[in-house]
mmCIF file of C-alpha atoms and ligand atoms in Angstrom:
data_model
loop_
_atom_site.group_PDB
_atom_site.id
_atom_site.type_symbol
_atom_site.label_atom_id
_atom_site.label_comp_id
_atom_site.label_asym_id
_atom_site.label_seq_id
_atom_site.Cartn_x
_atom_site.Cartn_y
_atom_site.Cartn_z
ATOM 1 C CA MET A 1311 256.209 -76.706 327.204
ATOM 2 C CA ALA A 1312 254.642 -80.572 326.473
ATOM 3 C CA GLU A 1313 256.720 -82.093 323.653
ATOM 4 C CA THR A 1314 255.759 -81.449 320.188
ATOM 5 C CA ARG A 1315 253.072 -83.620 318.424
ATOM 6 C CA VAL A 1316 253.815 -85.078 315.500
ATOM 7 C CA LEU A 1317 251.736 -87.728 313.683
ATOM 8 C CA ILE A 1318 252.836 -89.179 310.638
ATOM 9 C CA ALA A 1319 250.107 -90.537 308.714
ATOM 10 C CA PHE A 1320 250.608 -92.668 305.376
ATOM 11 C CA TYR A 1321 250.087 -95.730 303.670
ATOM 12 C CA SER A 1322 252.641 -98.276 302.247
ATOM 13 C CA ARG A 1323 251.653 -101.266 300.619
ATOM 14 C CA THR A 1324 255.339 -102.816 300.170
ATOM 15 C CA GLY A 1325 257.002 -100.579 302.212
ATOM 16 C CA VAL A 1326 258.981 -97.639 300.336
ATOM 17 C CA THR A 1327 257.223 -95.094 301.380
ATOM 18 C CA GLU A 1328 257.053 -96.996 305.233
ATOM 19 C CA ALA A 1329 261.198 -96.477 304.924
ATOM 20 C CA LEU A 1330 260.621 -92.334 304.841
ATOM 21 C CA ALA A 1331 258.271 -92.627 306.812
ATOM 22 C CA ARG A 1332 260.604 -93.788 309.961
ATOM 23 C CA GLY A 1333 263.809 -91.726 308.616
ATOM 24 C CA ILE A 1334 261.302 -88.902 309.387
ATOM 25 C CA ALA A 1335 260.373 -90.099 312.239
ATOM 26 C CA GLU A 1336 264.355 -89.900 313.592
ATOM 27 C CA GLY A 1337 264.420 -86.967 312.526
ATOM 28 C CA ALA A 1338 261.494 -85.654 314.212
ATOM 29 C CA GLU A 1339 262.174 -87.557 317.135
ATOM 30 C CA ALA A 1340 266.012 -86.157 317.378
ATOM 31 C CA ALA A 1341 264.891 -82.651 316.828
ATOM 32 C CA GLY A 1342 262.912 -84.155 319.720
ATOM 33 C CA ALA A 1343 259.184 -84.818 318.780
ATOM 34 C CA GLU A 1344 256.964 -87.261 320.455
ATOM 35 C CA VAL A 1345 255.914 -89.883 317.063
ATOM 36 C CA ARG A 1346 253.093 -91.537 316.271
ATOM 37 C CA LEU A 1347 253.312 -93.484 313.418
ATOM 38 C CA ARG A 1348 249.834 -94.391 311.461
ATOM 39 C CA ARG A 1349 249.430 -96.833 308.809
ATOM 40 C CA ALA A 1350 246.401 -96.414 306.662
ATOM 41 C CA ARG A 1351 244.190 -99.495 305.985
ATOM 42 C CA GLU A 1352 243.313 -101.265 303.061
ATOM 43 C CA ILE A 1353 240.415 -99.988 300.963
ATOM 44 C CA VAL A 1354 241.314 -101.856 298.007
ATOM 45 C CA SER A 1355 239.660 -105.530 297.327
ATOM 46 C CA PRO A 1356 241.478 -108.876 298.449
ATOM 47 C CA GLU A 1357 241.406 -109.853 294.679
ATOM 48 C CA ILE A 1358 243.547 -106.384 294.504
ATOM 49 C CA MET A 1359 245.639 -107.585 296.888
ATOM 50 C CA ALA A 1360 246.355 -110.679 296.068
ATOM 51 C CA TYR A 1361 246.848 -109.006 292.247
ATOM 52 C CA ALA A 1362 250.570 -109.130 292.497
ATOM 53 C CA LYS A 1363 252.969 -111.268 294.654
ATOM 54 C CA GLY A 1364 253.620 -110.036 299.022
ATOM 55 C CA TRP A 1365 251.228 -107.352 298.343
ATOM 56 C CA LYS A 1366 248.973 -109.236 301.061
ATOM 57 C CA GLU A 1367 251.661 -110.202 303.078
ATOM 58 C CA ALA A 1368 253.427 -106.484 303.641
ATOM 59 C CA ALA A 1369 250.435 -104.844 304.528
ATOM 60 C CA ASP A 1370 249.541 -107.276 307.027
ATOM 61 C CA ALA A 1371 253.254 -107.122 308.929
ATOM 62 C CA MET A 1372 252.424 -103.152 308.290
ATOM 63 C CA ASN A 1373 249.603 -103.409 310.300
ATOM 64 C CA ALA A 1374 250.643 -105.833 312.459
ATOM 65 C CA ARG A 1375 253.153 -103.216 313.496
ATOM 66 C CA TYR A 1376 251.049 -99.861 313.553
ATOM 67 C CA GLU A 1377 247.993 -97.996 314.583
ATOM 68 C CA ALA A 1378 245.042 -96.646 311.555
ATOM 69 C CA PRO A 1379 245.189 -93.014 311.678
ATOM 70 C CA SER A 1380 241.965 -92.022 313.488
ATOM 71 C CA ALA A 1381 241.074 -88.396 313.914
ATOM 72 C CA ALA A 1382 242.231 -88.698 317.175
ATOM 73 C CA ASP A 1383 245.642 -88.930 316.285
ATOM 74 C CA ALA A 1384 244.820 -85.914 314.419
ATOM 75 C CA GLU A 1385 243.946 -83.391 317.412
ATOM 76 C CA TRP A 1386 246.540 -84.261 319.312
ATOM 77 C CA ALA A 1387 248.871 -83.567 316.263
ATOM 78 C CA ASP A 1388 250.792 -80.184 316.083
ATOM 79 C CA ALA A 1389 252.574 -81.379 313.451
ATOM 80 C CA ILE A 1390 250.727 -83.879 310.829
ATOM 81 C CA VAL A 1391 253.160 -85.312 308.275
ATOM 82 C CA LEU A 1392 251.305 -87.239 305.048
ATOM 83 C CA GLY A 1393 253.060 -90.467 302.786
ATOM 84 C CA THR A 1394 251.889 -91.889 300.040
ATOM 85 C CA PRO A 1395 253.063 -94.187 297.162
ATOM 86 C CA THR A 1396 252.092 -92.519 293.706
ATOM 87 C CA ARG A 1397 248.748 -93.599 292.295
ATOM 88 C CA PHE A 1398 248.841 -92.390 288.597
ATOM 89 C CA GLY A 1399 250.875 -88.762 289.630
ATOM 90 C CA ALA A 1400 248.094 -88.460 292.711
ATOM 91 C CA ILE A 1401 247.778 -89.258 296.325
ATOM 92 C CA SER A 1402 246.902 -92.716 297.892
ATOM 93 C CA SER A 1403 243.080 -93.506 297.966
ATOM 94 C CA GLU A 1404 243.668 -95.362 301.338
ATOM 95 C CA LEU A 1405 245.394 -92.253 302.684
ATOM 96 C CA LYS A 1406 242.937 -90.002 300.795
ATOM 97 C CA ALA A 1407 240.069 -92.392 302.636
ATOM 98 C CA TYR A 1408 241.842 -91.099 306.402
ATOM 99 C CA LEU A 1409 241.692 -87.302 305.254
ATOM 100 C CA ASP A 1410 237.957 -87.607 304.655
ATOM 101 C CA GLY A 1411 237.303 -89.098 307.249
ATOM 102 C CA LEU A 1412 238.510 -85.701 308.741
ATOM 103 C CA GLY A 1413 235.552 -84.217 308.345
ATOM 104 C CA GLY A 1414 234.316 -83.785 312.231
ATOM 105 C CA LEU A 1415 237.701 -81.746 312.867
ATOM 106 C CA TRP A 1416 237.585 -79.401 309.502
ATOM 107 C CA VAL A 1417 233.839 -78.474 311.109
ATOM 108 C CA GLN A 1418 234.899 -77.376 314.306
ATOM 109 C CA GLY A 1419 238.062 -75.727 312.505
ATOM 110 C CA LYS A 1420 240.184 -77.766 315.196
ATOM 111 C CA LEU A 1421 243.474 -78.486 312.543
ATOM 112 C CA ASN A 1422 243.895 -74.572 311.958
ATOM 113 C CA GLY A 1423 247.747 -73.604 312.294
ATOM 114 C CA LYS A 1424 248.608 -77.231 312.628
ATOM 115 C CA ALA A 1425 252.217 -77.507 311.047
ATOM 116 C CA GLY A 1426 251.873 -79.885 307.724
ATOM 117 C CA ALA A 1427 254.032 -81.635 305.758
ATOM 118 C CA VAL A 1428 254.227 -84.287 302.733
ATOM 119 C CA PHE A 1429 256.536 -87.336 301.116
ATOM 120 C CA CYS A 1430 256.469 -89.402 299.084
ATOM 121 C CA SER A 1431 257.578 -92.521 296.960
ATOM 122 C CA THR A 1432 257.204 -93.648 292.913
ATOM 123 C CA SER A 1433 258.477 -95.855 290.322
ATOM 124 C CA THR A 1434 259.939 -94.445 287.965
ATOM 125 C CA THR A 1435 262.281 -90.942 287.973
ATOM 126 C CA HIS A 1436 259.263 -88.910 286.310
ATOM 127 C CA GLY A 1437 256.395 -90.888 287.633
ATOM 128 C CA GLY A 1438 254.456 -88.225 289.534
ATOM 129 C CA ASN A 1439 256.206 -87.971 292.832
ATOM 130 C CA GLU A 1440 255.910 -83.684 292.212
ATOM 131 C CA SER A 1441 252.605 -83.954 291.044
ATOM 132 C CA THR A 1442 252.003 -86.599 294.491
ATOM 133 C CA LEU A 1443 253.240 -84.248 296.447
ATOM 134 C CA LEU A 1444 251.897 -81.165 295.750
ATOM 135 C CA SER A 1445 247.846 -83.332 295.673
ATOM 136 C CA MET A 1446 248.778 -83.416 299.471
ATOM 137 C CA TYR A 1447 249.233 -79.809 299.859
ATOM 138 C CA ASN A 1448 245.376 -79.767 298.284
ATOM 139 C CA PRO A 1449 244.432 -81.573 301.361
ATOM 140 C CA LEU A 1450 246.181 -79.899 303.752
ATOM 141 C CA ALA A 1451 245.555 -76.471 302.722
ATOM 142 C CA HIS A 1452 242.074 -77.298 303.046
ATOM 143 C CA LEU A 1453 242.145 -78.451 306.766
ATOM 144 C CA GLY A 1454 244.031 -74.973 307.472
ATOM 145 C CA LEU A 1455 247.608 -76.362 308.053
ATOM 146 C CA ILE A 1456 250.386 -74.378 307.972
ATOM 147 C CA ILE A 1457 252.094 -76.469 304.730
ATOM 148 C CA VAL A 1458 255.744 -76.920 305.493
ATOM 149 C CA PRO A 1459 257.955 -77.283 302.448
ATOM 150 C CA THR A 1460 261.737 -78.938 302.599
ATOM 151 C CA GLY A 1461 262.664 -76.016 300.381
ATOM 152 C CA TYR A 1462 266.579 -75.882 299.231
ATOM 153 C CA ALA A 1463 267.153 -75.649 303.183
ATOM 154 C CA ASP A 1464 269.759 -78.150 304.082
ATOM 155 C CA PRO A 1465 272.616 -79.192 302.206
ATOM 156 C CA SER A 1466 270.222 -83.035 301.469
ATOM 157 C CA LEU A 1467 268.081 -81.023 299.163
ATOM 158 C CA TYR A 1468 270.499 -80.855 296.310
ATOM 159 C CA LYS A 1469 271.380 -84.430 296.435
ATOM 160 C CA ALA A 1470 267.454 -86.722 296.746
ATOM 161 C CA GLY A 1471 264.072 -85.234 297.452
ATOM 162 C CA THR A 1472 261.580 -82.247 295.879
ATOM 163 C CA PRO A 1473 261.353 -78.748 297.577
ATOM 164 C CA TYR A 1474 257.990 -80.106 298.361
ATOM 165 C CA GLY A 1475 258.885 -83.452 300.469
ATOM 166 C CA ALA A 1476 260.959 -85.973 301.083
ATOM 167 C CA SER A 1477 260.799 -89.228 298.355
ATOM 168 C CA ALA A 1478 262.110 -92.049 296.279
ATOM 169 C CA VAL A 1479 261.996 -93.763 293.786
ATOM 170 C CA SER A 1480 261.583 -97.356 294.154
ATOM 171 C CA HIS A 1481 262.096 -98.878 290.777
ATOM 172 C CA ASN A 1482 259.475 -101.190 290.944
ATOM 173 C CA GLN A 1483 259.540 -101.541 294.573
ATOM 174 C CA ALA A 1484 262.964 -103.100 293.781
ATOM 175 C CA THR A 1485 264.951 -100.443 295.096
ATOM 176 C CA PRO A 1486 264.024 -98.634 299.075
ATOM 177 C CA PRO A 1487 264.756 -95.255 300.029
ATOM 178 C CA THR A 1488 268.355 -94.421 299.537
ATOM 179 C CA ALA A 1489 270.819 -92.939 301.744
ATOM 180 C CA GLU A 1490 270.158 -89.726 300.324
ATOM 181 C CA ASP A 1491 266.645 -89.930 300.189
ATOM 182 C CA LEU A 1492 266.265 -90.494 304.424
ATOM 183 C CA ASP A 1493 268.606 -87.375 304.339
ATOM 184 C CA VAL A 1494 265.731 -85.371 303.302
ATOM 185 C CA ALA A 1495 263.267 -87.436 305.111
ATOM 186 C CA ARG A 1496 265.556 -86.687 308.575
ATOM 187 C CA PHE A 1497 265.887 -82.814 307.475
ATOM 188 C CA GLN A 1498 262.109 -82.861 307.135
ATOM 189 C CA GLY A 1499 260.931 -84.585 310.825
ATOM 190 C CA LYS A 1500 263.590 -82.274 312.714
ATOM 191 C CA ARG A 1501 261.675 -79.209 310.388
ATOM 192 C CA VAL A 1502 258.352 -79.626 310.480
ATOM 193 C CA THR A 1503 259.104 -80.452 314.372
ATOM 194 C CA GLU A 1504 260.608 -77.090 315.014
ATOM 195 C CA VAL A 1505 258.221 -75.556 312.648
ATOM 196 C CA ALA A 1506 255.008 -77.173 314.535
ATOM 197 C CA ALA A 1507 257.075 -75.751 317.819
ATOM 198 C CA ALA A 1508 257.374 -73.037 317.322
ATOM 199 C CA LEU A 1509 253.534 -72.348 316.266
ATOM 200 C CA LYS A 1510 252.994 -74.160 319.533
ATOM 201 C CA ALA A 1511 254.646 -71.751 321.628
ATOM 202 C CA TYR A 1512 253.438 -68.633 319.754
ATOM 203 C CA ALA A 1513 250.176 -69.891 319.946
ATOM 204 C CA ALA A 1514 250.236 -70.364 323.867
ATOM 205 C CA ALA A 1515 251.936 -66.711 323.866
ATOM 206 C CA LYS A 1516 249.257 -65.073 322.159
ATOM 207 C CA GLY A 1517 246.679 -66.964 324.519
HETATM 208 C C1 FMN B 2834 247.638 -98.570 291.117
HETATM 209 C C2 FMN B 2834 249.205 -98.139 290.450
HETATM 210 C C3 FMN B 2834 249.137 -97.067 290.389
HETATM 211 C C4 FMN B 2834 251.052 -96.241 290.529
HETATM 212 N N1 FMN B 2834 250.522 -95.018 289.895
HETATM 213 C C5 FMN B 2834 252.217 -95.585 289.486
HETATM 214 C C6 FMN B 2834 252.321 -94.006 288.888
HETATM 215 O O1 FMN B 2834 251.767 -93.245 288.097
HETATM 216 N N2 FMN B 2834 254.058 -93.709 288.250
HETATM 217 C C7 FMN B 2834 254.744 -93.649 289.238
HETATM 218 O O2 FMN B 2834 255.719 -94.013 289.712
HETATM 219 N N3 FMN B 2834 254.590 -95.453 289.691
HETATM 220 C C8 FMN B 2834 253.371 -95.346 290.467
HETATM 221 N N4 FMN B 2834 252.794 -96.739 290.958
HETATM 222 C C9 FMN B 2834 254.084 -97.317 291.754
HETATM 223 C C10 FMN B 2834 254.650 -97.321 293.305
HETATM 224 O O3 FMN B 2834 253.901 -95.884 293.676
HETATM 225 C C11 FMN B 2834 255.264 -97.685 293.709
HETATM 226 O O4 FMN B 2834 255.954 -98.383 293.500
HETATM 227 C C12 FMN B 2834 255.797 -96.745 294.965
HETATM 228 O O5 FMN B 2834 257.337 -97.289 295.235
HETATM 229 C C13 FMN B 2834 255.129 -98.337 296.238
HETATM 230 O O6 FMN B 2834 255.416 -97.838 297.655
HETATM 231 P P1 FMN B 2834 255.250 -99.047 299.181
HETATM 232 O O7 FMN B 2834 255.881 -99.799 298.351
HETATM 233 O O8 FMN B 2834 255.637 -97.387 299.894
HETATM 234 O O9 FMN B 2834 253.966 -99.149 298.481
HETATM 235 C C14 FMN B 2834 251.812 -97.284 291.024
HETATM 236 C C15 FMN B 2834 251.133 -98.110 291.559
HETATM 237 C C16 FMN B 2834 250.038 -98.525 291.819
HETATM 238 C C17 FMN B 2834 249.553 -100.128 292.110
#
């Protein structure tokens, strides 16, 4: 059977969520996946991007590293993993704009039965990481994906992350994801790859 295909579609303004995305990619690749890492593009104005020192530069650097996610990427994937920095306790508008462009696939049922998972970062410990993760479960459900939570299915979950997905607390972007946060991210990449492979094998056997 062909390799399991994993799309990691994320937004990150300053690199914290990006680091988690790379951890998830590592875990997925170690489990045999072909990975596409894609960064959603800015939708706030240049004036907003100039508001904080380094935002524009970090975004430009990431845009040079990653293509923007497309509907074709979502159709290609066996698993779609969504990552966002929290925005007032919920998904960023940049990543949501990508999802809102998937209506054409939704109407044809093209994403039904793929595996889905989520990860995020916040500034503060209780700044909304769980509510942000759960805010991404909603579109995954509507799009027909089989949501794969991290649960406590690995020892790493007793030290970091959440049962809903990997997360990191950045303390206003001062702290990159810790080694424990990245352990959860790698586990998540592995787990979603394994579930996507099983779903793909089942679909192939069913015909
Ligand atoms: C408009 C806006 C709203 C935010 N809302 C929250 C929030 O509700 N809780 C929180 O902890 N951090 C909040 N943050 C901070 C970022 O989510 C956080 O610093 C994150 O780690 C940045 O990740 P990134 O480097 O991937 O962009 C907000 C940031 C912005 C710009």
